[in-house]
Amino acid sequence: MMNFDTLKARGLFDERLPRYTSYPPAPAFTADVGADFQAEAIAALEADAPISLYLHIPFCERLCWFCACRTQGVRSLTPVQAYLETLRKELALIATHHPGKLRLKQMHWGGGTPTILPPELIREVSDMLSEVFVMDHDTAFSVEIDPTLVDADKIAALKAAGMTRASIGVQDFAPVVQKCIGRLQSFEQTQAAVNMLRGADVGSLNVDLVYGLPFQSIEGFAQTLQQVNALRPDRVALFGYAHVPHMAKRQNLIPEAALPGDRARFALFNKATELLCADGMVAIGIDHFARPEDSMAQAAANGRLRRNFQGYTVDGCDTLLGLGASSISRFKEGFVQNAAQTGDYTRQIKAGKLAAVRGYRLTAEDRLRSRIIEMLMCDFAIDFKELNLNEVDRARFAPALDALRCECEGMFEETPERLSLTAQARPLVRRLAHFFDASNPGHAGYSRVS
């Protein structure tokens, strides 16, 4: 891998680029594509084709200052219960456009804090979903877990609803970091949650970490990583903190002077990679790690790794249906995003319309660009054999391929069937993917590459 100075000389740390959890990236969505397109796409779904489902629960008892997700703080369950009634109406609208029950291959509850729901509301949500969807015996169902807001009864209710994977937010165990990001969570609390999950026979555990947070140090982060390794997670997601207070006002509570610089961020990421891999994990893509026996590591090894709005996934479904405020759906025909604010989402559903307010209709060219970018982000390669480009497409993508070859001189191998990056070129992959991005939505809203 290239060192920091070499990457810095290439201007890498000065660039703001998409993380390419979709193509085109969400800033390219427009109001020209909305609820009508969403209705058409739902109606066109094949009855027996498995789909994925994302359910957004946009509520937290505490708002972490580093978080840029669409969430709101609540002090009682009253707004949560009102939101679930709107969700019930959204599901009823979906059922009017597709009367047959849709088969779930993957399901994820995110937020916000899904574990803000007490057991009776977890069961209520599960019951309302079962009226529209069918879970198979092998449906993968993951839930984001806040260790400070979960107990054995909630875990039992989630397990009864079919949960197979728990995703635990850690970020960093260092008290000085936690205090500065508004998220106090001890290792002991986290370990207790892990023990309850394992005791409930939840088969898989994911831990989320963040580097680039205020007051992080190599020594402190190394201690966090050793504690995480002691929890024996099956996967780890290692995200770089994006400081965007113009988009997430709560981040103004974080002192910018305490944020590590580019060199320090690079060192934090490398230390995490070193310690996670030393504990037996395999590096996946740009920011994930998994045990070799985990399905994500196996998918990466077999070329079946995919990328969606939750990051890396083994989800091979063509359709990802998003429920709730701000959630994004992916169909074969394109993308739609529900109204972001809870109030706007509620008003649209109460008016009898599906909740999408913006989106994007894919062209054949978009699908090719999307697949090339996904190949780079997942496999660090481009499979020409799979793409089967015609003469027009080869001419269209020639400038991007030439730019990639120039940027990666001496750091790739190419045959008529495949172009593969060497390990040295992998830190450049977001930049390389950007060569194939024709959406050009601008750079201001993206995080810097680091």
Short mmCIF file of C-alpha atoms in Angstrom, two decimals:
data_model
loop_
_atom_site.label_atom_id
_atom_site.label_comp_id
_atom_site.label_asym_id
_atom_site.label_seq_id
_atom_site.Cartn_x
_atom_site.Cartn_y
_atom_site.Cartn_z
CA MET A 1 0.00 0.00 0.00
CA MET A 2 1.23 3.52 -0.78
CA ASN A 3 2.29 5.60 2.21
CA PHE A 4 0.63 8.82 3.32
CA ASP A 5 3.08 11.18 1.61
CA THR A 6 2.70 9.44 -1.75
CA LEU A 7 -1.09 9.58 -1.51
CA LYS A 8 -0.97 13.18 -0.34
CA ALA A 9 1.18 14.13 -3.32
CA ARG A 10 -1.55 12.71 -5.56
CA GLY A 11 -4.04 15.08 -3.95
CA LEU A 12 -6.08 12.21 -2.55
CA PHE A 13 -6.88 13.75 0.85
CA ASP A 14 -8.08 17.01 -0.70
CA GLU A 15 -10.82 15.38 -2.80
CA ARG A 16 -14.48 15.13 -1.82
CA LEU A 17 -16.00 12.12 -3.54
CA PRO A 18 -19.05 9.85 -3.16
CA ARG A 19 -18.73 6.61 -1.22
CA TYR A 20 -20.69 5.02 -4.10
CA THR A 21 -23.31 3.19 -2.08
CA SER A 22 -25.38 3.79 -5.20
CA TYR A 23 -24.93 4.99 -8.74
CA PRO A 24 -25.80 7.63 -9.43
CA PRO A 25 -25.18 9.01 -5.92
CA ALA A 26 -28.22 10.36 -4.06
CA PRO A 27 -27.42 14.07 -4.78
CA ALA A 28 -28.26 13.31 -8.42
CA PHE A 29 -31.85 12.41 -7.50
CA THR A 30 -34.47 14.93 -8.62
CA ALA A 31 -38.09 15.78 -7.81
CA ASP A 32 -39.07 14.72 -11.35
CA VAL A 33 -39.09 11.10 -10.16
CA GLY A 34 -41.31 10.41 -7.14
CA ALA A 35 -44.43 8.66 -5.87
CA ASP A 36 -45.89 7.83 -9.31
CA PHE A 37 -42.64 6.15 -10.39
CA GLN A 38 -42.53 4.34 -7.03
CA ALA A 39 -46.07 3.01 -7.56
CA GLU A 40 -45.24 1.78 -11.06
CA ALA A 41 -42.07 0.05 -9.87
CA ILE A 42 -43.84 -1.69 -6.98
CA ALA A 43 -46.65 -2.86 -9.28
CA ALA A 44 -44.06 -4.29 -11.69
CA LEU A 45 -42.36 -6.48 -9.05
CA GLU A 46 -42.51 -10.18 -9.83
CA ALA A 47 -44.62 -12.05 -7.30
CA ASP A 48 -42.03 -14.74 -6.53
CA ALA A 49 -38.83 -12.67 -6.85
CA PRO A 50 -37.13 -12.18 -3.47
CA ILE A 51 -36.58 -8.60 -2.34
CA SER A 52 -34.70 -6.77 0.38
CA LEU A 53 -36.34 -4.44 2.88
CA TYR A 54 -34.98 -1.49 4.83
CA LEU A 55 -37.06 -0.05 7.68
CA HIS A 56 -36.04 3.33 9.08
CA ILE A 57 -36.83 4.12 12.73
CA PRO A 58 -35.77 7.80 13.00
CA PHE A 59 -35.87 8.20 16.80
CA CYS A 60 -33.25 8.31 19.54
CA GLU A 61 -33.39 8.95 23.28
CA ARG A 62 -30.06 10.74 22.85
CA LEU A 63 -28.63 12.34 19.76
CA CYS A 64 -24.99 11.47 19.16
CA TRP A 65 -23.21 14.61 17.99
CA PHE A 66 -21.10 12.89 15.34
CA CYS A 67 -24.11 11.33 13.59
CA ALA A 68 -25.37 12.75 10.28
CA CYS A 69 -28.29 10.32 9.92
CA ARG A 70 -31.92 11.46 9.68
CA THR A 71 -32.93 11.18 13.34
CA GLN A 72 -34.79 13.10 16.02
CA GLY A 73 -34.63 12.99 19.80
CA VAL A 74 -37.70 11.96 21.78
CA ARG A 75 -38.51 11.81 25.48
CA SER A 76 -41.56 9.59 25.24
CA LEU A 77 -42.96 6.90 22.96
CA THR A 78 -45.89 9.05 21.80
CA PRO A 79 -44.22 10.27 18.56
CA VAL A 80 -42.84 6.77 17.96
CA GLN A 81 -46.33 5.25 18.18
CA ALA A 82 -47.71 7.92 15.83
CA TYR A 83 -44.91 7.13 13.37
CA LEU A 84 -45.75 3.42 13.46
CA GLU A 85 -49.37 4.24 12.57
CA THR A 86 -48.07 6.11 9.52
CA LEU A 87 -45.87 3.13 8.71
CA ARG A 88 -48.94 0.90 8.85
CA LYS A 89 -50.65 3.17 6.29
CA GLU A 90 -47.56 3.15 4.07
CA LEU A 91 -47.63 -0.64 4.09
CA ALA A 92 -51.34 -0.59 3.19
CA LEU A 93 -50.58 1.68 0.22
CA ILE A 94 -47.85 -0.67 -0.96
CA ALA A 95 -50.33 -3.55 -0.74
CA THR A 96 -52.78 -1.70 -2.99
CA HIS A 97 -50.10 -1.49 -5.71
CA HIS A 98 -48.91 -5.07 -5.21
CA PRO A 99 -51.67 -7.18 -3.63
CA GLY A 100 -49.61 -10.38 -3.41
CA LYS A 101 -47.25 -10.86 -0.49
CA LEU A 102 -43.64 -10.06 -1.38
CA ARG A 103 -40.92 -12.51 -0.34
CA LEU A 104 -38.13 -11.13 1.85
CA LYS A 105 -34.58 -12.37 1.34
CA GLN A 106 -32.96 -9.65 3.43
CA MET A 107 -34.34 -7.21 6.00
CA HIS A 108 -32.64 -4.49 8.01
CA TRP A 109 -34.02 -2.22 10.72
CA GLY A 110 -31.94 0.94 11.03
CA GLY A 111 -32.19 4.41 12.44
CA GLY A 112 -32.09 6.19 14.59
CA THR A 113 -32.35 3.58 17.26
CA PRO A 114 -34.59 0.59 16.50
CA THR A 115 -34.08 -0.63 20.06
CA ILE A 116 -35.99 2.40 21.30
CA LEU A 117 -39.01 0.16 20.60
CA PRO A 118 -40.25 -1.79 23.65
CA PRO A 119 -41.07 -5.49 23.14
CA GLU A 120 -44.76 -4.86 22.46
CA LEU A 121 -43.96 -2.36 19.68
CA ILE A 122 -41.34 -4.70 18.20
CA ARG A 123 -44.06 -7.35 17.97
CA GLU A 124 -46.48 -4.79 16.49
CA VAL A 125 -44.02 -3.82 13.75
CA SER A 126 -43.28 -7.47 13.02
CA ASP A 127 -46.99 -8.26 12.75
CA MET A 128 -47.73 -5.35 10.39
CA LEU A 129 -44.81 -6.34 8.15
CA SER A 130 -46.07 -9.93 8.02
CA GLU A 131 -49.32 -8.70 6.48
CA VAL A 132 -47.45 -7.52 3.37
CA PHE A 133 -44.27 -9.64 3.29
CA VAL A 134 -43.30 -13.26 3.79
CA MET A 135 -40.05 -14.27 5.49
CA ASP A 136 -38.38 -17.47 4.31
CA HIS A 137 -36.64 -19.87 6.66
CA ASP A 138 -33.33 -18.41 5.46
CA THR A 139 -34.28 -14.70 5.47
CA ALA A 140 -31.38 -12.63 6.81
CA PHE A 141 -32.74 -10.06 9.29
CA SER A 142 -30.37 -7.56 10.89
CA VAL A 143 -31.08 -4.87 13.47
CA GLU A 144 -29.00 -1.91 14.66
CA ILE A 145 -28.57 -2.26 18.43
CA ASP A 146 -27.74 0.47 20.95
CA PRO A 147 -26.18 -1.41 23.92
CA THR A 148 -27.36 1.32 26.31
CA LEU A 149 -30.96 0.90 25.16
CA VAL A 150 -31.51 -2.83 24.97
CA ASP A 151 -32.43 -5.59 27.41
CA ALA A 152 -33.19 -9.30 27.36
CA ASP A 153 -36.90 -8.75 26.68
CA LYS A 154 -36.22 -6.58 23.61
CA ILE A 155 -33.69 -9.07 22.30
CA ALA A 156 -36.17 -11.91 22.84
CA ALA A 157 -38.83 -9.98 20.91
CA LEU A 158 -36.41 -9.29 18.03
CA LYS A 159 -35.31 -12.92 17.98
CA ALA A 160 -38.96 -14.04 17.88
CA ALA A 161 -39.47 -11.66 14.94
CA GLY A 162 -36.67 -13.47 13.09
CA MET A 163 -33.51 -11.44 13.80
CA THR A 164 -30.41 -13.29 12.64
CA ARG A 165 -27.77 -10.55 12.87
CA ALA A 166 -27.19 -7.73 15.35
CA SER A 167 -25.23 -4.62 14.43
CA ILE A 168 -23.80 -2.90 17.51
CA GLY A 169 -22.62 0.69 17.43
CA VAL A 170 -19.38 1.23 19.34
CA GLN A 171 -17.51 4.04 17.53
CA ASP A 172 -14.77 4.28 20.23
CA PHE A 173 -14.55 3.18 23.87
CA ALA A 174 -12.17 5.98 24.94
CA PRO A 175 -14.05 8.15 27.52
CA VAL A 176 -12.51 11.40 26.22
CA VAL A 177 -13.80 10.62 22.72
CA GLN A 178 -17.23 9.49 23.91
CA LYS A 179 -17.71 12.65 25.97
CA CYS A 180 -16.85 14.81 22.97
CA ILE A 181 -19.31 13.06 20.63
CA GLY A 182 -22.20 12.84 23.11
CA ARG A 183 -22.22 9.04 23.28
CA LEU A 184 -21.35 7.56 26.67
CA GLN A 185 -21.20 3.78 26.39
CA SER A 186 -18.90 1.59 28.44
CA PHE A 187 -17.22 -1.60 27.34
CA GLU A 188 -19.08 -3.39 30.13
CA GLN A 189 -22.48 -2.25 28.80
CA THR A 190 -21.49 -3.37 25.32
CA GLN A 191 -20.19 -6.72 26.53
CA ALA A 192 -23.43 -7.31 28.45
CA ALA A 193 -25.45 -6.65 25.27
CA VAL A 194 -23.22 -9.03 23.31
CA ASN A 195 -23.65 -11.73 25.95
CA MET A 196 -27.44 -11.32 25.84
CA LEU A 197 -27.43 -11.58 22.05
CA ARG A 198 -25.22 -14.67 22.07
CA GLY A 199 -27.37 -16.15 24.82
CA ALA A 200 -30.47 -15.62 22.70
CA ASP A 201 -28.75 -17.58 19.90
CA VAL A 202 -28.44 -14.60 17.55
CA GLY A 203 -26.08 -16.17 15.09
CA SER A 204 -24.07 -13.20 13.83
CA LEU A 205 -22.70 -9.99 15.28
CA ASN A 206 -21.44 -6.83 13.57
CA VAL A 207 -19.62 -3.97 15.30
CA ASP A 208 -19.46 -0.42 13.91
CA LEU A 209 -16.34 1.66 14.58
CA VAL A 210 -15.51 5.22 13.51
CA TYR A 211 -12.06 6.72 12.99
CA GLY A 212 -11.32 10.43 12.68
CA LEU A 213 -13.30 11.39 15.81
CA PRO A 214 -12.18 14.21 18.14
CA PHE A 215 -9.34 13.39 20.53
CA GLN A 216 -8.73 9.96 19.00
CA SER A 217 -5.18 8.72 19.40
CA ILE A 218 -3.37 5.67 18.09
CA GLU A 219 -2.94 4.35 21.64
CA GLY A 220 -6.56 4.92 22.62
CA PHE A 221 -7.98 3.50 19.41
CA ALA A 222 -5.70 0.47 19.70
CA GLN A 223 -7.19 -0.21 23.14
CA THR A 224 -10.70 0.08 21.67
CA LEU A 225 -9.77 -2.38 18.94
CA GLN A 226 -8.40 -4.85 21.48
CA GLN A 227 -11.68 -4.61 23.40
CA VAL A 228 -13.66 -5.10 20.20
CA ASN A 229 -11.57 -8.17 19.33
CA ALA A 230 -12.40 -9.54 22.78
CA LEU A 231 -16.10 -9.39 21.82
CA ARG A 232 -15.37 -11.70 18.87
CA PRO A 233 -17.62 -10.01 16.28
CA ASP A 234 -18.19 -11.74 12.97
CA ARG A 235 -17.89 -8.46 11.06
CA VAL A 236 -16.56 -4.97 11.69
CA ALA A 237 -17.48 -1.83 9.75
CA LEU A 238 -14.80 0.86 10.06
CA PHE A 239 -16.17 4.20 8.89
CA GLY A 240 -14.32 7.47 8.51
CA TYR A 241 -16.00 10.33 10.37
CA ALA A 242 -17.30 13.00 7.97
CA HIS A 243 -17.44 16.43 9.61
CA VAL A 244 -20.30 18.17 7.78
CA PRO A 245 -21.88 20.61 10.26
CA HIS A 246 -23.52 22.49 7.38
CA MET A 247 -25.60 19.34 6.82
CA ALA A 248 -25.80 17.96 10.38
CA LYS A 249 -26.20 20.88 12.79
CA ARG A 250 -25.47 18.76 15.87
CA GLN A 251 -21.88 18.38 14.64
CA ASN A 252 -21.33 22.04 15.58
CA LEU A 253 -21.02 20.72 19.16
CA ILE A 254 -17.79 18.96 18.15
CA PRO A 255 -14.67 21.17 18.37
CA GLU A 256 -12.98 21.08 14.97
CA ALA A 257 -9.59 21.73 16.57
CA ALA A 258 -9.85 18.34 18.31
CA LEU A 259 -10.31 16.41 15.06
CA PRO A 260 -7.28 14.43 13.85
CA GLY A 261 -5.66 15.65 10.66
CA ASP A 262 -5.27 13.67 7.46
CA ARG A 263 -2.03 12.00 8.51
CA ALA A 264 -3.49 11.00 11.87
CA ARG A 265 -6.69 9.67 10.25
CA PHE A 266 -4.60 7.58 7.87
CA ALA A 267 -2.63 6.19 10.79
CA LEU A 268 -5.81 5.38 12.73
CA PHE A 269 -7.22 3.45 9.78
CA ASN A 270 -4.00 1.53 9.27
CA LYS A 271 -3.74 0.65 12.97
CA ALA A 272 -7.30 -0.65 12.92
CA THR A 273 -6.57 -2.72 9.81
CA GLU A 274 -3.44 -4.12 11.41
CA LEU A 275 -5.15 -5.17 14.66
CA LEU A 276 -8.34 -6.52 13.09
CA CYS A 277 -6.42 -8.60 10.54
CA ALA A 278 -4.02 -9.81 13.26
CA ASP A 279 -7.10 -11.15 15.07
CA GLY A 280 -8.00 -13.25 12.06
CA MET A 281 -10.31 -10.98 10.10
CA VAL A 282 -10.20 -10.44 6.35
CA ALA A 283 -10.29 -6.91 4.89
CA ILE A 284 -13.38 -6.40 2.72
CA GLY A 285 -13.58 -3.51 0.26
CA ILE A 286 -12.64 -0.08 1.61
CA ASP A 287 -13.99 -0.24 5.17
CA HIS A 288 -15.28 -3.68 6.23
CA PHE A 289 -13.71 -6.72 7.90
CA ALA A 290 -15.08 -10.21 8.41
CA ARG A 291 -14.10 -13.59 9.77
CA PRO A 292 -13.10 -15.96 6.94
CA GLU A 293 -16.12 -18.22 7.61
CA ASP A 294 -18.57 -15.28 7.51
CA SER A 295 -20.83 -15.00 4.46
CA MET A 296 -19.41 -11.54 3.62
CA ALA A 297 -15.84 -12.83 3.46
CA GLN A 298 -16.98 -15.77 1.36
CA ALA A 299 -18.94 -13.46 -0.98
CA ALA A 300 -15.87 -11.25 -1.41
CA ALA A 301 -13.71 -14.26 -2.20
CA ASN A 302 -16.21 -15.55 -4.76
CA GLY A 303 -16.96 -12.23 -6.50
CA ARG A 304 -20.49 -11.99 -5.05
CA LEU A 305 -19.97 -8.98 -2.79
CA ARG A 306 -22.39 -6.12 -3.44
CA ARG A 307 -22.79 -2.54 -2.32
CA ASN A 308 -25.96 -0.67 -1.29
CA PHE A 309 -27.07 2.16 0.99
CA GLN A 310 -25.99 0.23 4.10
CA GLY A 311 -22.49 -0.28 2.67
CA TYR A 312 -21.12 -3.70 1.73
CA THR A 313 -23.61 -6.54 1.62
CA VAL A 314 -24.16 -10.08 0.40
CA ASP A 315 -27.61 -8.99 -0.79
CA GLY A 316 -28.02 -10.04 -4.42
CA CYS A 317 -31.66 -8.92 -4.79
CA ASP A 318 -32.58 -6.56 -7.62
CA THR A 319 -35.05 -4.73 -5.38
CA LEU A 320 -34.43 -2.94 -2.10
CA LEU A 321 -37.67 -1.52 -0.72
CA GLY A 322 -37.27 1.34 1.77
CA LEU A 323 -39.92 2.05 4.40
CA GLY A 324 -40.23 5.11 6.60
CA ALA A 325 -39.02 8.70 6.46
CA SER A 326 -35.91 9.37 4.31
CA SER A 327 -35.48 5.73 3.29
CA ILE A 328 -34.31 4.94 -0.25
CA SER A 329 -35.68 2.22 -2.52
CA ARG A 330 -33.82 0.62 -5.39
CA PHE A 331 -35.75 -0.97 -8.26
CA LYS A 332 -34.59 -2.32 -11.61
CA GLU A 333 -35.98 0.88 -13.12
CA GLY A 334 -34.27 3.30 -10.73
CA PHE A 335 -34.24 4.85 -7.26
CA VAL A 336 -36.69 6.78 -5.09
CA GLN A 337 -36.29 8.42 -1.70
CA ASN A 338 -39.11 8.99 0.77
CA ALA A 339 -39.71 12.44 2.25
CA ALA A 340 -36.86 13.03 4.68
CA GLN A 341 -38.63 14.89 7.47
CA THR A 342 -41.01 12.82 9.58
CA GLY A 343 -43.73 15.47 9.28
CA ASP A 344 -43.50 15.60 5.49
CA TYR A 345 -43.48 11.81 5.29
CA THR A 346 -46.59 11.63 7.51
CA ARG A 347 -48.49 14.27 5.52
CA GLN A 348 -47.81 12.54 2.21
CA ILE A 349 -48.94 9.13 3.48
CA LYS A 350 -52.05 10.61 5.10
CA ALA A 351 -52.89 12.19 1.75
CA GLY A 352 -53.05 8.69 0.29
CA LYS A 353 -49.80 8.89 -1.69
CA LEU A 354 -46.68 6.79 -1.47
CA ALA A 355 -43.91 8.70 0.31
CA ALA A 356 -41.30 9.14 -2.44
CA VAL A 357 -40.47 12.77 -3.27
CA ARG A 358 -37.27 12.41 -5.31
CA GLY A 359 -35.49 9.79 -7.32
CA TYR A 360 -33.75 8.80 -10.51
CA ARG A 361 -34.79 6.72 -13.54
CA LEU A 362 -31.91 4.52 -14.72
CA THR A 363 -30.80 4.24 -18.34
CA ALA A 364 -28.93 1.30 -19.84
CA GLU A 365 -25.76 3.37 -19.67
CA ASP A 366 -26.36 4.11 -15.97
CA ARG A 367 -26.64 0.39 -15.24
CA LEU A 368 -23.30 -0.28 -16.91
CA ARG A 369 -21.62 2.57 -15.04
CA SER A 370 -23.19 1.35 -11.81
CA ARG A 371 -21.87 -2.17 -12.28
CA ILE A 372 -18.36 -1.00 -13.17
CA ILE A 373 -18.24 1.22 -10.09
CA GLU A 374 -19.57 -1.60 -7.91
CA MET A 375 -16.93 -3.97 -9.30
CA LEU A 376 -14.19 -1.50 -8.41
CA MET A 377 -15.58 -0.82 -4.93
CA CYS A 378 -16.18 -4.50 -4.13
CA ASP A 379 -13.59 -6.46 -6.12
CA PHE A 380 -10.93 -3.85 -6.98
CA ALA A 381 -11.34 -5.08 -10.54
CA ILE A 382 -13.35 -4.70 -13.72
CA ASP A 383 -14.69 -7.90 -15.27
CA PHE A 384 -14.89 -7.21 -19.00
CA LYS A 385 -16.25 -10.70 -19.65
CA GLU A 386 -19.29 -10.11 -17.45
CA LEU A 387 -19.87 -6.60 -18.84
CA ASN A 388 -19.74 -7.83 -22.45
CA LEU A 389 -19.43 -4.25 -23.73
CA ASN A 390 -20.43 -3.55 -27.30
CA GLU A 391 -18.42 -1.31 -29.61
CA VAL A 392 -20.35 1.83 -28.60
CA ASP A 393 -19.86 1.15 -24.88
CA ARG A 394 -16.17 0.38 -25.33
CA ALA A 395 -15.74 3.77 -27.00
CA ARG A 396 -17.83 5.47 -24.28
CA PHE A 397 -15.75 4.07 -21.41
CA ALA A 398 -12.36 4.31 -23.12
CA PRO A 399 -11.47 7.74 -21.61
CA ALA A 400 -12.30 6.52 -18.07
CA LEU A 401 -10.29 3.35 -18.56
CA ASP A 402 -7.34 5.33 -19.93
CA ALA A 403 -7.53 7.65 -16.90
CA LEU A 404 -7.53 4.63 -14.58
CA ARG A 405 -4.53 3.08 -16.35
CA CYS A 406 -2.64 6.36 -16.15
CA GLU A 407 -3.48 6.88 -12.47
CA CYS A 408 -2.51 3.29 -11.60
CA GLU A 409 0.55 2.89 -13.79
CA GLY A 410 2.41 -0.16 -12.57
CA MET A 411 -0.37 -1.02 -10.10
CA PHE A 412 -2.77 -3.10 -12.18
CA GLU A 413 -2.87 -6.25 -14.26
CA GLU A 414 -4.98 -6.49 -17.40
CA THR A 415 -6.11 -9.20 -19.78
CA PRO A 416 -8.87 -9.03 -22.42
CA GLU A 417 -11.24 -10.47 -19.80
CA ARG A 418 -10.31 -8.57 -16.63
CA LEU A 419 -8.50 -5.56 -15.18
CA SER A 420 -7.34 -6.07 -11.57
CA LEU A 421 -5.83 -3.50 -9.21
CA THR A 422 -2.89 -4.47 -7.04
CA ALA A 423 -3.10 -3.94 -3.28
CA GLN A 424 -0.99 -0.81 -3.66
CA ALA A 425 -3.71 0.92 -5.70
CA ARG A 426 -6.63 0.13 -3.39
CA PRO A 427 -6.56 3.41 -1.42
CA LEU A 428 -7.29 5.16 -4.73
CA VAL A 429 -10.45 3.21 -5.50
CA ARG A 430 -13.02 5.96 -4.79
CA ARG A 431 -11.07 8.25 -7.10
CA LEU A 432 -10.87 5.54 -9.76
CA ALA A 433 -14.60 4.86 -9.48
CA HIS A 434 -15.22 8.57 -9.98
CA PHE A 435 -13.67 8.36 -13.46
CA PHE A 436 -16.77 6.34 -14.47
CA ASP A 437 -19.26 8.72 -12.82
CA ALA A 438 -21.13 10.80 -15.40
CA SER A 439 -23.72 12.17 -12.95
CA ASN A 440 -21.47 15.08 -11.87
CA PRO A 441 -23.65 16.32 -8.97
CA GLY A 442 -20.83 18.40 -7.47
CA HIS A 443 -18.55 17.72 -4.53
CA ALA A 444 -19.60 19.97 -1.63
CA GLY A 445 -21.82 17.41 0.11
CA TYR A 446 -19.33 14.53 0.06
CA SER A 447 -16.75 13.49 2.62
CA ARG A 448 -13.08 13.87 1.90
CA VAL A 449 -11.22 10.75 0.84
CA SER A 450 -9.12 9.45 3.73
#
